């Protein structure tokens, strides 16, 4: 079974991310995709990970190069965390280095006017910290708000 729609898989592979094409148990897989309103079906950003018990793991995150620095990356990551909480996770973990470390940094700078030269110096860890993650060893951890279902 293919995990991702072809266009979403293409978004990840365009930045050099290698994702598993098959998975035996899909029950914990979590994918958040952003599309442009005027072009439904064409993904511009995506976050993929898993939820197991009380922990969600962010496996990869990317934003199309034409849509960076406008806040869409932060929105996708925040929706991913909210969905993880809705599924019962109390914490989100991102182990690094992620495959597209510098691209991740560029993609998450919400509403930033920083130049490309500046953003390329920002690590994925720094960007995740800006989204509420804190360093714990070689990982980043974020406590999630408890979802009440109401």
Coordinates of N, CA and C in Angstrom, one line a residue, residues 34-135:
X34 N -0.8 21.0 3.3 CA -1.4 22.3 3.0 C -1.4 22.5 1.5
X35 N -2.6 23.0 1.0 CA -2.7 23.3 -0.5 C -3.1 24.7 -0.6
X36 N -2.8 25.3 -1.8 CA -3.3 26.6 -2.1 C -4.8 26.6 -2.4
X37 N -5.5 27.6 -2.0 CA -6.9 27.6 -2.2 C -7.3 27.6 -3.7
X38 N -6.5 28.3 -4.5 CA -6.8 28.4 -5.9 C -6.3 27.2 -6.7
X39 N -5.6 26.3 -6.0 CA -5.1 25.1 -6.7 C -5.3 23.9 -5.8
X40 N -6.5 23.5 -5.6 CA -6.8 22.3 -4.7 C -6.1 21.1 -5.3
X41 N -5.6 20.2 -4.5 CA -4.9 19.0 -4.9 C -3.4 19.1 -5.2
X42 N -2.9 20.4 -5.1 CA -1.5 20.6 -5.3 C -0.9 21.0 -4.0
X43 N -0.2 20.0 -3.4 CA 0.4 20.3 -2.0 C 1.5 21.3 -2.1
X44 N 1.6 22.2 -1.1 CA 2.7 23.1 -1.0 C 3.5 23.0 0.3
X45 N 2.9 22.2 1.3 CA 3.7 21.9 2.5 C 3.1 20.7 3.1
X46 N 3.9 19.9 3.9 CA 3.4 18.7 4.5 C 4.3 18.4 5.7
X47 N 3.7 17.7 6.7 CA 4.4 17.2 7.8 C 3.9 15.8 8.0
X48 N 4.8 14.8 8.2 CA 4.4 13.4 8.4 C 5.1 12.9 9.6
X49 N 4.4 12.1 10.4 CA 4.9 11.4 11.6 C 4.0 10.3 12.0
X50 N 4.2 9.9 13.2 CA 3.4 8.8 13.8 C 3.0 9.2 15.2
X51 N 1.9 8.5 15.6 CA 1.4 8.7 17.0 C 1.4 7.2 17.6
X52 N 2.0 7.0 18.7 CA 2.0 5.8 19.4 C 1.8 6.1 20.9
X53 N 0.7 5.7 21.4 CA 0.5 6.0 22.8 C 0.4 7.5 23.1
X54 N 1.2 7.9 24.0 CA 1.2 9.4 24.4 C 2.2 10.2 23.7
X55 N 2.9 9.6 22.7 CA 4.0 10.3 22.0 C 3.7 10.4 20.5
X56 N 3.9 11.5 19.9 CA 3.9 11.7 18.5 C 5.3 12.0 18.0
X57 N 5.7 11.4 16.9 CA 7.1 11.6 16.4 C 7.0 12.3 15.0
X58 N 7.6 13.5 14.9 CA 7.6 14.1 13.6 C 8.8 13.5 12.8
X59 N 8.5 12.9 11.7 CA 9.5 12.2 10.9 C 10.1 13.1 9.9
X60 N 9.3 13.9 9.2 CA 9.8 14.8 8.2 C 8.8 16.0 8.0
X61 N 9.3 17.1 7.5 CA 8.5 18.3 7.3 C 9.1 19.0 6.1
X62 N 8.3 19.5 5.2 CA 8.8 20.3 4.1 C 7.8 21.3 3.5
X63 N 8.3 22.3 2.9 CA 7.5 23.4 2.3 C 8.1 23.6 0.9
X64 N 7.3 23.7 -0.1 CA 7.7 24.0 -1.5 C 8.5 25.3 -1.5
X65 N 9.6 25.3 -2.2 CA 10.5 26.5 -2.1 C 9.7 27.8 -2.5
X66 N 8.7 27.7 -3.4 CA 8.0 28.9 -3.8 C 7.1 29.5 -2.7
X67 N 6.8 28.7 -1.7 CA 5.9 29.1 -0.6 C 6.5 29.3 0.7
X68 N 7.8 29.4 0.8 CA 8.5 29.6 2.1 C 8.4 31.0 2.5
X69 N 8.6 31.2 3.8 CA 8.7 32.5 4.4 C 7.4 33.3 4.5
X70 N 6.3 32.6 4.4 CA 5.0 33.3 4.5 C 4.1 32.7 5.6
X71 N 4.7 31.8 6.4 CA 4.0 31.3 7.6 C 3.3 29.9 7.4
X72 N 3.3 29.4 6.2 CA 2.5 28.2 5.9 C 3.2 27.0 6.6
X73 N 4.5 27.0 6.8 CA 5.2 25.9 7.5 C 4.8 25.9 8.9
X74 N 4.8 27.0 9.6 CA 4.4 27.1 11.0 C 3.0 26.6 11.1
X75 N 2.1 27.0 10.2 CA 0.7 26.5 10.3 C 0.6 25.0 10.2
X76 N 1.3 24.4 9.2 CA 1.3 23.0 9.1 C 1.8 22.3 10.3
X77 N 2.9 22.8 10.9 CA 3.4 22.1 12.1 C 2.5 22.3 13.2
X78 N 1.8 23.4 13.4 CA 0.9 23.6 14.5 C -0.3 22.7 14.3
X79 N -0.8 22.5 13.1 CA -1.9 21.6 12.8 C -1.5 20.2 13.1
X80 N -0.3 19.9 12.7 CA 0.2 18.5 13.0 C 0.2 18.2 14.5
X81 N 0.7 19.2 15.3 CA 0.7 19.0 16.7 C -0.7 18.9 17.3
X82 N -1.6 19.8 16.8 CA -3.0 19.7 17.3 C -3.6 18.4 17.0
X83 N -3.4 17.8 15.8 CA -3.9 16.5 15.5 C -3.3 15.4 16.3
X84 N -2.0 15.5 16.6 CA -1.4 14.6 17.5 C -2.1 14.6 18.9
X85 N -2.3 15.8 19.4 CA -3.0 15.9 20.7 C -4.4 15.3 20.6
X86 N -5.1 15.6 19.5 CA -6.5 15.0 19.4 C -6.4 13.5 19.4
X87 N -5.4 12.9 18.9 CA -5.2 11.5 18.9 C -4.7 10.9 20.2
X88 N -4.5 11.8 21.2 CA -4.1 11.3 22.5 C -2.7 11.5 22.9
X89 N -1.8 12.1 22.0 CA -0.4 12.3 22.3 C -0.3 13.5 23.3
X90 N 0.6 13.3 24.3 CA 0.8 14.4 25.2 C 2.1 15.1 24.9
X91 N 2.9 14.5 24.0 CA 4.2 15.2 23.7 C 4.5 14.9 22.2
X92 N 5.2 15.8 21.6 CA 5.7 15.6 20.2 C 7.2 15.6 20.3
X93 N 7.8 14.7 19.5 CA 9.3 14.5 19.5 C 9.7 14.7 18.0
X94 N 10.8 15.4 17.8 CA 11.4 15.5 16.5 C 12.9 15.2 16.7
X95 N 13.4 14.1 16.2 CA 14.8 13.7 16.3 C 15.5 14.4 15.1
X96 N 16.7 14.9 15.3 CA 17.4 15.5 14.3 C 18.9 15.0 14.2
X97 N 19.5 15.1 13.1 CA 19.2 16.0 12.1 C 18.1 15.4 11.2
X98 N 17.1 16.2 10.8 CA 16.1 15.8 9.8 C 16.8 15.9 8.5
X99 N 16.3 15.1 7.5 CA 16.9 15.0 6.2 C 17.1 16.4 5.5
X100 N 16.2 17.3 5.7 CA 16.3 18.5 5.0 C 16.5 19.7 6.0
X101 N 17.5 19.6 6.7 CA 17.7 20.5 7.9 C 17.6 22.0 7.4
X102 N 18.4 22.4 6.4 CA 18.4 23.8 6.1 C 17.1 24.2 5.4
X103 N 16.5 23.3 4.6 CA 15.2 23.6 4.0 C 14.1 23.7 5.0
X104 N 14.2 22.8 6.1 CA 13.2 22.9 7.2 C 13.3 24.3 7.8
X105 N 14.5 24.7 8.1 CA 14.7 26.0 8.7 C 14.0 27.1 7.8
X106 N 14.3 27.1 6.5 CA 13.7 28.1 5.6 C 12.2 28.0 5.7
X107 N 11.6 26.8 5.8 CA 10.2 26.7 5.6 C 9.4 27.1 6.8
X108 N 10.0 27.1 8.0 CA 9.2 27.3 9.2 C 9.2 28.8 9.7
X109 N 9.9 29.6 9.1 CA 10.0 31.0 9.6 C 8.8 31.8 9.2
X110 N 7.8 31.7 10.1 CA 6.5 32.3 9.8 C 6.6 33.8 9.8
X111 N 6.0 34.4 8.7 CA 5.9 35.9 8.6 C 7.3 36.6 8.7
X112 N 8.4 35.9 8.3 CA 9.7 36.4 8.4 C 10.0 37.2 7.2
X113 N 10.8 38.3 7.4 CA 11.3 39.0 6.2 C 12.8 38.8 6.1
X114 N 13.3 37.8 6.7 CA 14.8 37.5 6.7 C 15.2 37.1 5.3
X115 N 16.4 37.4 4.9 CA 16.9 37.1 3.6 C 17.2 35.6 3.5
X116 N 17.4 35.1 2.3 CA 17.8 33.7 2.2 C 19.1 33.4 2.9
X117 N 20.0 34.4 2.8 CA 21.3 34.2 3.4 C 21.2 34.0 4.9
X118 N 20.3 34.8 5.5 CA 20.1 34.7 7.0 C 19.4 33.4 7.3
X119 N 18.4 33.0 6.6 CA 17.6 31.8 6.9 C 18.4 30.5 6.8
X120 N 19.4 30.5 5.9 CA 20.2 29.3 5.7 C 21.1 29.0 6.9
X121 N 21.3 30.0 7.7 CA 22.1 29.8 8.9 C 21.4 29.3 10.1
X122 N 20.1 29.3 10.0 CA 19.2 28.8 11.1 C 19.1 27.3 11.0
X123 N 19.3 26.6 12.1 CA 19.2 25.2 12.1 C 17.7 24.8 12.3
X124 N 17.4 23.5 12.0 CA 16.1 23.0 12.2 C 15.8 23.1 13.7
X125 N 16.8 22.8 14.6 CA 16.6 22.9 16.0 C 16.1 24.3 16.4
X126 N 16.7 25.3 15.9 CA 16.3 26.7 16.3 C 14.9 27.0 15.8
X127 N 14.5 26.5 14.6 CA 13.2 26.7 14.1 C 12.1 26.0 14.9
X128 N 12.4 24.7 15.3 CA 11.5 23.9 16.1 C 11.4 24.6 17.5
X129 N 12.4 25.2 18.0 CA 12.3 25.9 19.3 C 11.4 27.0 19.2
X130 N 11.4 27.7 18.0 CA 10.5 28.8 17.8 C 9.0 28.4 17.7
X131 N 8.8 27.1 17.5 CA 7.5 26.5 17.5 C 7.1 25.8 18.8
X132 N 7.9 26.0 19.8 CA 7.6 25.4 21.1 C 8.3 24.2 21.5
X133 N 9.2 23.7 20.6 CA 10.0 22.5 21.0 C 11.2 22.9 21.8
X134 N 11.6 22.0 22.7 CA 12.8 22.3 23.5 C 13.8 21.1 23.3
X135 N 15.1 21.4 23.3 CA 16.1 20.4 23.1 C 16.2 19.4 24.2

